[in-house]
mmCIF file of C-alpha atoms in Angstrom:
data_model
loop_
_atom_site.group_PDB
_atom_site.id
_atom_site.type_symbol
_atom_site.label_atom_id
_atom_site.label_comp_id
_atom_site.label_asym_id
_atom_site.label_seq_id
_atom_site.Cartn_x
_atom_site.Cartn_y
_atom_site.Cartn_z
ATOM 1 C CA UNK A 178 -31.748 34.528 43.680
ATOM 2 C CA UNK A 179 -29.695 37.201 41.351
ATOM 3 C CA UNK A 180 -29.245 35.130 38.397
ATOM 4 C CA UNK A 181 -33.089 33.970 38.274
ATOM 5 C CA UNK A 182 -34.417 37.643 38.589
ATOM 6 C CA UNK A 183 -31.920 38.492 35.829
ATOM 7 C CA UNK A 184 -33.739 35.458 33.887
ATOM 8 C CA UNK A 185 -36.955 36.465 34.227
ATOM 9 C CA UNK A 186 -36.182 40.048 33.351
ATOM 10 C CA UNK A 187 -34.955 39.080 30.174
ATOM 11 C CA UNK A 188 -37.686 36.680 30.103
ATOM 12 C CA UNK A 189 -40.379 39.483 30.559
ATOM 13 C CA UNK A 190 -38.660 41.284 27.820
ATOM 14 C CA UNK A 191 -38.345 38.534 25.472
ATOM 15 C CA UNK A 192 -42.223 37.887 26.354
ATOM 16 C CA UNK A 193 -42.810 34.537 24.672
ATOM 17 C CA UNK A 194 -41.722 36.032 21.292
ATOM 18 C CA UNK A 195 -39.359 33.303 19.215
ATOM 19 C CA UNK A 196 -35.553 34.052 20.685
ATOM 20 C CA UNK A 197 -32.346 32.168 19.568
ATOM 21 C CA UNK A 198 -29.385 33.943 20.909
ATOM 22 C CA UNK A 199 -26.813 32.281 18.616
ATOM 23 C CA UNK A 200 -29.078 33.866 15.627
ATOM 24 C CA UNK A 201 -29.055 37.259 16.508
ATOM 25 C CA UNK A 202 -26.662 39.434 14.938
ATOM 26 C CA UNK A 203 -24.709 42.637 17.150
ATOM 27 C CA UNK A 204 -26.514 45.516 17.890
ATOM 28 C CA UNK A 205 -25.541 48.494 20.022
ATOM 29 C CA UNK A 206 -28.331 50.700 21.610
ATOM 30 C CA UNK A 207 -27.579 54.327 22.501
ATOM 31 C CA UNK A 208 -29.420 55.883 25.528
ATOM 32 C CA UNK A 209 -29.278 59.925 25.449
ATOM 33 C CA UNK A 210 -30.276 60.904 28.724
ATOM 34 C CA UNK A 211 -29.142 58.132 30.965
ATOM 35 C CA UNK A 212 -28.444 59.542 33.761
ATOM 36 C CA UNK A 213 -31.939 60.893 34.656
ATOM 37 C CA UNK A 214 -34.782 59.337 36.404
ATOM 38 C CA UNK A 215 -35.606 57.587 33.257
ATOM 39 C CA UNK A 216 -32.127 57.124 31.777
ATOM 40 C CA UNK A 217 -30.763 54.939 34.789
ATOM 41 C CA UNK A 218 -33.322 52.375 35.369
ATOM 42 C CA UNK A 219 -33.755 52.345 31.655
ATOM 43 C CA UNK A 220 -30.042 51.729 31.250
ATOM 44 C CA UNK A 221 -30.767 48.502 33.614
ATOM 45 C CA UNK A 222 -33.086 47.132 32.176
ATOM 46 C CA UNK A 223 -31.556 47.345 28.507
ATOM 47 C CA UNK A 224 -28.436 45.654 30.407
ATOM 48 C CA UNK A 225 -30.378 42.946 30.889
ATOM 49 C CA UNK A 226 -31.751 42.228 27.393
ATOM 50 C CA UNK A 227 -29.775 39.369 25.803
ATOM 51 C CA UNK A 228 -30.269 40.971 22.285
ATOM 52 C CA UNK A 229 -27.984 44.147 23.027
ATOM 53 C CA UNK A 230 -24.355 43.546 22.834
ATOM 54 C CA UNK A 231 -23.154 47.292 22.876
ATOM 55 C CA UNK A 232 -25.197 49.781 25.274
ATOM 56 C CA UNK A 233 -23.838 53.698 25.085
ATOM 57 C CA UNK A 234 -24.939 55.625 27.776
ATOM 58 C CA UNK A 235 -25.078 59.346 27.034
ATOM 59 C CA UNK A 236 -25.621 62.736 29.120
ATOM 60 C CA UNK A 237 -24.366 65.909 30.348
ATOM 61 C CA UNK A 238 -22.981 65.248 33.398
ATOM 62 C CA UNK A 239 -23.174 62.150 35.187
ATOM 63 C CA UNK A 240 -22.734 59.376 32.921
ATOM 64 C CA UNK A 241 -19.400 57.979 34.177
ATOM 65 C CA UNK A 242 -20.875 56.435 37.346
ATOM 66 C CA UNK A 243 -23.988 55.260 35.974
ATOM 67 C CA UNK A 244 -21.848 53.386 32.927
ATOM 68 C CA UNK A 245 -19.920 51.801 35.719
ATOM 69 C CA UNK A 246 -22.811 50.815 37.968
ATOM 70 C CA UNK A 247 -24.054 48.793 35.124
ATOM 71 C CA UNK A 248 -21.046 47.326 33.731
ATOM 72 C CA UNK A 249 -20.861 45.716 36.639
ATOM 73 C CA UNK A 250 -23.754 43.005 35.720
ATOM 74 C CA UNK A 251 -22.792 39.722 34.603
ATOM 75 C CA UNK A 252 -25.084 40.066 31.103
ATOM 76 C CA UNK A 253 -23.470 40.091 27.817
ATOM 77 C CA UNK A 254 -23.830 44.284 26.597
ATOM 78 C CA UNK A 255 -20.734 45.675 26.946
ATOM 79 C CA UNK A 256 -21.401 49.196 28.243
ATOM 80 C CA UNK A 257 -19.221 52.573 27.543
ATOM 81 C CA UNK A 258 -20.239 55.905 28.959
ATOM 82 C CA UNK A 259 -20.100 59.257 27.466
ATOM 83 C CA UNK A 260 -20.361 62.712 28.667
ATOM 84 C CA UNK A 261 -20.929 66.170 27.322
ATOM 85 C CA UNK A 262 -21.471 67.387 23.397
ATOM 86 C CA UNK A 263 -17.866 66.593 22.427
ATOM 87 C CA UNK A 264 -18.829 62.616 22.948
ATOM 88 C CA UNK A 265 -22.070 62.500 21.917
ATOM 89 C CA UNK A 266 -21.127 61.267 18.198
ATOM 90 C CA UNK A 267 -18.798 58.785 19.652
ATOM 91 C CA UNK A 268 -21.389 57.692 21.585
ATOM 92 C CA UNK A 269 -24.180 57.574 18.929
ATOM 93 C CA UNK A 270 -21.840 55.794 16.112
ATOM 94 C CA UNK A 271 -22.735 52.615 14.468
ATOM 95 C CA UNK A 272 -25.829 52.661 17.082
ATOM 96 C CA UNK A 273 -29.362 50.445 16.072
ATOM 97 C CA UNK A 274 -31.447 51.527 18.130
ATOM 98 C CA UNK A 275 -31.435 55.100 19.792
ATOM 99 C CA UNK A 276 -33.588 55.573 23.078
ATOM 100 C CA UNK A 277 -34.483 59.216 24.164
ATOM 101 C CA UNK A 278 -35.434 60.062 27.206
ATOM 102 C CA UNK A 279 -33.741 63.345 27.788
ATOM 103 C CA UNK A 280 -35.074 66.227 29.521
ATOM 104 C CA UNK A 281 -36.493 67.686 32.341
ATOM 105 C CA UNK A 282 -39.265 65.949 33.955
ATOM 106 C CA UNK A 283 -42.896 66.880 34.855
ATOM 107 C CA UNK A 284 -43.286 68.505 38.263
ATOM 108 C CA UNK A 285 -46.653 68.869 40.261
ATOM 109 C CA UNK A 286 -49.000 71.302 38.541
ATOM 110 C CA UNK A 287 -46.807 71.328 34.956
ATOM 111 C CA UNK A 288 -48.499 69.834 32.104
ATOM 112 C CA UNK A 289 -46.526 68.124 28.922
ATOM 113 C CA UNK A 290 -46.663 71.804 27.374
ATOM 114 C CA UNK A 291 -44.807 73.491 30.059
ATOM 115 C CA UNK A 292 -42.326 71.316 29.118
ATOM 116 C CA UNK A 293 -42.170 72.419 25.657
ATOM 117 C CA UNK A 294 -39.659 75.141 25.743
ATOM 118 C CA UNK A 295 -36.575 72.954 27.327
ATOM 119 C CA UNK A 296 -37.323 69.471 25.984
ATOM 120 C CA UNK A 297 -37.924 70.834 22.721
ATOM 121 C CA UNK A 298 -34.511 72.204 22.515
ATOM 122 C CA UNK A 299 -32.612 69.246 23.869
ATOM 123 C CA UNK A 300 -34.485 66.858 21.094
ATOM 124 C CA UNK A 301 -33.412 69.221 19.005
ATOM 125 C CA UNK A 302 -29.703 69.248 19.443
ATOM 126 C CA UNK A 303 -29.672 65.636 19.882
ATOM 127 C CA UNK A 304 -31.719 64.685 16.739
ATOM 128 C CA UNK A 305 -29.144 66.919 14.546
ATOM 129 C CA UNK A 306 -26.289 64.733 16.043
ATOM 130 C CA UNK A 307 -28.331 61.681 15.173
ATOM 131 C CA UNK A 308 -28.625 62.438 11.554
ATOM 132 C CA UNK A 309 -25.029 63.366 11.638
ATOM 133 C CA UNK A 310 -23.530 60.067 13.027
ATOM 134 C CA UNK A 311 -25.965 57.415 12.851
ATOM 135 C CA UNK A 312 -28.903 58.276 9.686
ATOM 136 C CA UNK A 313 -30.226 54.702 9.844
ATOM 137 C CA UNK A 314 -31.112 53.889 13.396
ATOM 138 C CA UNK A 315 -34.408 53.568 14.796
ATOM 139 C CA UNK A 316 -35.224 56.481 17.139
ATOM 140 C CA UNK A 317 -37.274 55.719 20.075
ATOM 141 C CA UNK A 318 -38.558 59.065 21.311
ATOM 142 C CA UNK A 319 -39.427 59.031 25.429
ATOM 143 C CA UNK A 320 -39.113 63.053 25.949
ATOM 144 C CA UNK A 321 -42.165 64.605 26.522
ATOM 145 C CA UNK A 322 -44.147 66.366 25.127
ATOM 146 C CA UNK A 323 -44.365 63.153 22.235
ATOM 147 C CA UNK A 324 -47.257 64.664 20.533
ATOM 148 C CA UNK A 325 -44.504 67.384 19.765
ATOM 149 C CA UNK A 326 -41.031 66.202 19.769
ATOM 150 C CA UNK A 327 -41.555 63.340 17.442
ATOM 151 C CA UNK A 328 -42.545 65.710 14.706
ATOM 152 C CA UNK A 329 -39.400 68.357 15.671
ATOM 153 C CA UNK A 330 -37.090 64.963 15.165
ATOM 154 C CA UNK A 331 -39.014 64.475 11.576
ATOM 155 C CA UNK A 332 -38.385 68.130 10.756
ATOM 156 C CA UNK A 333 -34.600 67.917 12.013
ATOM 157 C CA UNK A 334 -33.928 64.687 10.314
ATOM 158 C CA UNK A 335 -35.762 66.028 6.927
ATOM 159 C CA UNK A 336 -33.838 69.135 6.741
ATOM 160 C CA UNK A 337 -30.599 66.642 7.473
ATOM 161 C CA UNK A 338 -31.921 65.095 4.433
ATOM 162 C CA UNK A 339 -32.015 61.377 6.757
ATOM 163 C CA UNK A 340 -35.850 61.420 7.470
ATOM 164 C CA UNK A 341 -37.288 57.638 6.936
ATOM 165 C CA UNK A 342 -40.761 57.800 8.761
ATOM 166 C CA UNK A 343 -40.529 53.848 9.106
ATOM 167 C CA UNK A 344 -37.593 54.767 11.666
ATOM 168 C CA UNK A 345 -38.978 57.353 14.281
ATOM 169 C CA UNK A 346 -41.267 56.358 16.957
ATOM 170 C CA UNK A 347 -43.008 57.958 19.824
ATOM 171 C CA UNK A 348 -42.900 55.891 22.978
ATOM 172 C CA UNK A 349 -46.483 55.449 23.780
ATOM 173 C CA UNK A 350 -46.229 52.081 25.238
ATOM 174 C CA UNK A 351 -46.457 53.393 29.118
ATOM 175 C CA UNK A 352 -50.342 54.008 28.272
ATOM 176 C CA UNK A 353 -50.790 50.444 26.700
ATOM 177 C CA UNK A 354 -48.843 49.064 30.222
ATOM 178 C CA UNK A 355 -51.022 51.175 32.218
ATOM 179 C CA UNK A 356 -54.135 50.237 30.428
ATOM 180 C CA UNK A 357 -53.166 46.773 30.736
ATOM 181 C CA UNK A 358 -52.672 47.046 34.267
ATOM 182 C CA UNK A 359 -55.584 48.798 35.260
ATOM 183 C CA UNK A 360 -57.959 46.694 33.196
ATOM 184 C CA UNK A 361 -56.826 43.032 34.536
ATOM 185 C CA UNK A 362 -57.557 44.731 37.924
ATOM 186 C CA UNK A 363 -60.942 45.773 37.205
ATOM 187 C CA UNK A 364 -61.726 42.830 35.257
ATOM 188 C CA UNK A 365 -60.049 40.408 37.307
ATOM 189 C CA UNK A 366 -57.995 38.604 34.528
ATOM 190 C CA UNK A 367 -54.771 37.935 34.398
ATOM 191 C CA UNK A 368 -52.748 40.759 33.928
ATOM 192 C CA UNK A 369 -49.990 38.947 31.924
ATOM 193 C CA UNK A 370 -52.914 37.822 29.211
ATOM 194 C CA UNK A 371 -54.662 41.295 28.958
ATOM 195 C CA UNK A 372 -53.746 43.008 25.650
ATOM 196 C CA UNK A 373 -54.981 46.531 25.210
ATOM 197 C CA UNK A 374 -54.775 48.776 22.110
ATOM 198 C CA UNK A 375 -53.780 52.677 22.811
ATOM 199 C CA UNK A 376 -54.010 54.971 20.089
ATOM 200 C CA UNK A 377 -54.381 58.926 19.360
ATOM 201 C CA UNK A 378 -51.173 60.832 21.301
ATOM 202 C CA UNK A 379 -49.334 60.359 24.092
ATOM 203 C CA UNK A 380 -50.920 63.410 26.685
ATOM 204 C CA UNK A 381 -54.366 63.755 28.732
ATOM 205 C CA UNK A 382 -57.224 63.748 26.094
ATOM 206 C CA UNK A 383 -55.457 62.214 22.870
ATOM 207 C CA UNK A 384 -54.605 59.040 24.981
ATOM 208 C CA UNK A 385 -57.055 56.978 23.863
ATOM 209 C CA UNK A 386 -57.591 53.186 25.281
ATOM 210 C CA UNK A 387 -59.759 50.937 23.090
ATOM 211 C CA UNK A 388 -60.722 48.882 25.635
ATOM 212 C CA UNK A 389 -63.965 47.118 23.356
ATOM 213 C CA UNK A 390 -61.083 45.581 21.795
ATOM 214 C CA UNK A 391 -59.367 44.440 25.072
ATOM 215 C CA UNK A 392 -58.697 40.624 25.214
ATOM 216 C CA UNK A 393 -59.335 38.638 27.074
ATOM 217 C CA UNK A 394 -63.084 40.619 26.770
ATOM 218 C CA UNK A 395 -65.084 41.175 29.881
ATOM 219 C CA UNK A 396 -69.029 41.100 30.249
ATOM 220 C CA UNK A 397 -68.616 42.515 33.853
ATOM 221 C CA UNK A 398 -67.253 46.110 32.923
ATOM 222 C CA UNK A 399 -70.054 48.724 33.006
ATOM 223 C CA UNK A 400 -70.161 51.587 30.705
ATOM 224 C CA UNK A 401 -69.056 53.533 33.888
ATOM 225 C CA UNK A 402 -66.377 51.223 34.145
ATOM 226 C CA UNK A 403 -64.707 51.620 31.282
ATOM 227 C CA UNK A 404 -64.988 55.605 31.076
ATOM 228 C CA UNK A 405 -63.124 55.720 34.700
ATOM 229 C CA UNK A 406 -60.543 53.012 33.410
ATOM 230 C CA UNK A 407 -60.116 55.629 30.203
ATOM 231 C CA UNK A 408 -59.776 58.566 32.340
ATOM 232 C CA UNK A 409 -57.285 56.782 34.566
ATOM 233 C CA UNK A 410 -55.205 55.734 31.962
ATOM 234 C CA UNK A 411 -55.431 59.363 30.209
ATOM 235 C CA UNK A 412 -54.317 60.975 33.622
ATOM 236 C CA UNK A 413 -51.559 58.269 34.866
ATOM 237 C CA UNK A 414 -48.741 60.367 34.467
ATOM 238 C CA UNK A 415 -50.677 62.854 37.076
ATOM 239 C CA UNK A 416 -51.470 59.965 39.662
ATOM 240 C CA UNK A 417 -47.937 59.001 39.565
ATOM 241 C CA UNK A 418 -46.907 63.057 39.528
ATOM 242 C CA UNK A 419 -49.160 63.598 43.009
ATOM 243 C CA UNK A 420 -48.150 60.422 44.629
ATOM 244 C CA UNK A 421 -44.564 61.553 44.389
ATOM 245 C CA UNK A 422 -45.637 65.213 45.901
ATOM 246 C CA UNK A 423 -42.857 66.939 44.363
ATOM 247 C CA UNK A 424 -40.116 65.024 44.077
ATOM 248 C CA UNK A 425 -40.585 62.874 40.500
ATOM 249 C CA UNK A 426 -42.490 61.773 37.786
ATOM 250 C CA UNK A 427 -43.642 58.660 36.570
ATOM 251 C CA UNK A 428 -39.561 57.335 35.869
ATOM 252 C CA UNK A 429 -40.003 53.611 36.857
ATOM 253 C CA UNK A 430 -42.567 52.237 34.840
ATOM 254 C CA UNK A 431 -41.851 54.512 31.731
ATOM 255 C CA UNK A 432 -38.106 53.189 32.010
ATOM 256 C CA UNK A 433 -39.657 49.770 31.707
ATOM 257 C CA UNK A 434 -42.281 50.923 29.016
ATOM 258 C CA UNK A 435 -39.118 52.204 27.050
ATOM 259 C CA UNK A 436 -37.598 48.993 27.899
ATOM 260 C CA UNK A 437 -40.256 46.921 26.146
ATOM 261 C CA UNK A 438 -40.584 48.879 23.465
ATOM 262 C CA UNK A 439 -36.735 49.232 22.253
ATOM 263 C CA UNK A 440 -36.843 45.005 23.040
ATOM 264 C CA UNK A 441 -39.771 44.719 20.084
ATOM 265 C CA UNK A 442 -37.571 47.247 18.029
ATOM 266 C CA UNK A 443 -34.541 44.665 18.527
ATOM 267 C CA UNK A 444 -36.840 41.773 17.691
ATOM 268 C CA UNK A 445 -38.443 43.715 14.680
ATOM 269 C CA UNK A 446 -34.503 44.382 13.181
ATOM 270 C CA UNK A 447 -33.927 40.725 13.658
ATOM 271 C CA UNK A 448 -36.409 39.764 11.823
ATOM 272 C CA UNK A 449 -38.575 37.746 14.365
ATOM 273 C CA UNK A 450 -41.998 37.852 12.858
ATOM 274 C CA UNK A 451 -45.562 39.589 14.033
ATOM 275 C CA UNK A 452 -44.244 41.863 16.327
ATOM 276 C CA UNK A 453 -46.735 44.470 16.761
ATOM 277 C CA UNK A 454 -46.895 47.108 19.491
ATOM 278 C CA UNK A 455 -48.344 50.941 19.452
ATOM 279 C CA UNK A 456 -46.556 53.827 18.551
ATOM 280 C CA UNK A 457 -46.625 57.213 17.778
ATOM 281 C CA UNK A 458 -45.657 57.290 14.190
ATOM 282 C CA UNK A 459 -46.188 59.330 10.339
ATOM 283 C CA UNK A 460 -49.668 58.180 9.395
ATOM 284 C CA UNK A 461 -52.487 58.356 7.313
ATOM 285 C CA UNK A 462 -54.629 56.072 9.802
ATOM 286 C CA UNK A 463 -56.605 59.129 10.270
ATOM 287 C CA UNK A 464 -56.046 62.886 9.028
ATOM 288 C CA UNK A 465 -53.428 64.091 11.266
ATOM 289 C CA UNK A 466 -49.807 63.620 9.914
ATOM 290 C CA UNK A 467 -48.523 61.480 12.883
ATOM 291 C CA UNK A 468 -50.947 59.360 15.682
ATOM 292 C CA UNK A 469 -50.423 56.232 17.770
ATOM 293 C CA UNK A 470 -51.908 53.098 16.519
ATOM 294 C CA UNK A 471 -50.713 49.170 16.505
ATOM 295 C CA UNK A 472 -48.037 49.246 14.140
ATOM 296 C CA UNK A 473 -46.157 45.955 12.796
ATOM 297 C CA UNK A 474 -42.418 45.762 13.064
ATOM 298 C CA UNK A 475 -39.514 44.321 11.248
ATOM 299 C CA UNK A 476 -35.968 44.618 9.331
ATOM 300 C CA UNK A 477 -36.618 48.486 8.612
ATOM 301 C CA UNK A 478 -38.461 49.925 11.436
ATOM 302 C CA UNK A 479 -42.346 50.091 10.945
ATOM 303 C CA UNK A 480 -43.243 47.526 8.334
ATOM 304 C CA UNK A 481 -46.789 48.104 8.478
ATOM 305 C CA UNK A 482 -48.913 50.850 10.286
ATOM 306 C CA UNK A 483 -52.096 49.145 11.275
ATOM 307 C CA UNK A 484 -55.934 50.655 10.989
ATOM 308 C CA UNK A 485 -57.750 51.503 14.263
ATOM 309 C CA UNK A 486 -60.894 48.504 13.945
ATOM 310 C CA UNK A 487 -63.966 48.762 15.201
ATOM 311 C CA UNK A 488 -64.545 51.550 17.679
ATOM 312 C CA UNK A 489 -67.754 51.863 20.065
ATOM 313 C CA UNK A 490 -69.552 54.803 20.394
ATOM 314 C CA UNK A 491 -67.673 56.244 23.348
ATOM 315 C CA UNK A 492 -64.047 55.630 21.813
ATOM 316 C CA UNK A 493 -65.691 57.101 18.391
ATOM 317 C CA UNK A 494 -66.380 60.623 20.490
ATOM 318 C CA UNK A 495 -63.207 60.106 22.407
ATOM 319 C CA UNK A 496 -61.404 60.061 18.768
ATOM 320 C CA UNK A 497 -63.087 63.128 17.346
ATOM 321 C CA UNK A 498 -62.312 64.971 20.834
ATOM 322 C CA UNK A 499 -58.816 64.060 20.877
ATOM 323 C CA UNK A 500 -57.813 65.617 17.048
ATOM 324 C CA UNK A 501 -58.186 69.531 18.112
ATOM 325 C CA UNK A 502 -55.604 68.798 20.443
ATOM 326 C CA UNK A 503 -53.328 66.626 18.301
ATOM 327 C CA UNK A 504 -53.466 68.806 15.848
ATOM 328 C CA UNK A 505 -51.856 72.131 17.771
ATOM 329 C CA UNK A 506 -49.525 69.701 19.739
ATOM 330 C CA UNK A 507 -47.934 68.475 16.537
ATOM 331 C CA UNK A 508 -47.995 71.719 14.532
ATOM 332 C CA UNK A 509 -46.201 73.129 17.239
ATOM 333 C CA UNK A 510 -43.508 70.908 17.308
ATOM 334 C CA UNK A 511 -42.905 71.653 13.330
ATOM 335 C CA UNK A 512 -43.055 75.291 13.889
ATOM 336 C CA UNK A 513 -40.503 75.378 17.166
ATOM 337 C CA UNK A 514 -38.315 73.306 14.428
ATOM 338 C CA UNK A 515 -38.617 75.837 11.850
ATOM 339 C CA UNK A 516 -38.379 78.575 13.823
ATOM 340 C CA UNK A 517 -35.150 77.757 16.381
#
């Protein structure tokens, strides 16, 4: 049973894309915040990924136990745990992909903005270390508020002289995962066959699922259904926070989404063609400096930032409505990076 679970989980992450184990180079993945609510299941999922040869788990506390636990799993990745500031450099050295779920989670009544001051400082410190120890790594930002933490990271890297816009990603994959799940259930189509682009940002109204571009298309959904699906996708994080009644936020689904996006990055690095995922990146798709849209991934990270495609009137309105809030969040991150 367990070997089949390992196989099916790895297969799910592979998602039918080309994979030949003998042809893949060794890849090191570092997870910063590996002992937390997202970090632990994310560590488990990355240990199961056959593209990972070395898995570096870092946190301020608790990492030796997580690393020991995960290391017993009979999959190829070699696991090492690192703890505290003095071990951060060693944890990062030689990393191809760095995933950052570090920071405090949302609690009931908290907005992503409430998280800002704590998580912004954590991200700034970690990115300073990344610039020093693995400046060429692809950085996958999970720490919220992503709309601000990605601009913070960019400014830290610019200051260090290491910034490459092709290698910095805000992980918005959970918005896509939710949109797929909710759409499939409402449209009555197989969830594994569904694709829904989600653009904009990664908080509230800045999350804009483009259900008009969903595949397979469905004629059974009314405009009211689409509006309800949009709202549920935007409020998905709050739905989980409230359901956990003060005892956590979306950790398991976020870990899954983070593992899916990291897997796509690894495939891109390894030269697998046609790897496209939505991500919050430096962009000229709109007038905003950062924006989430479909991105083609490759050996250097971002190969191409894809356009929004054709939007219907509801989506056009949503796009205009999100710009003010997203612009403000981006500017808040840039200001923090320069002012602290």
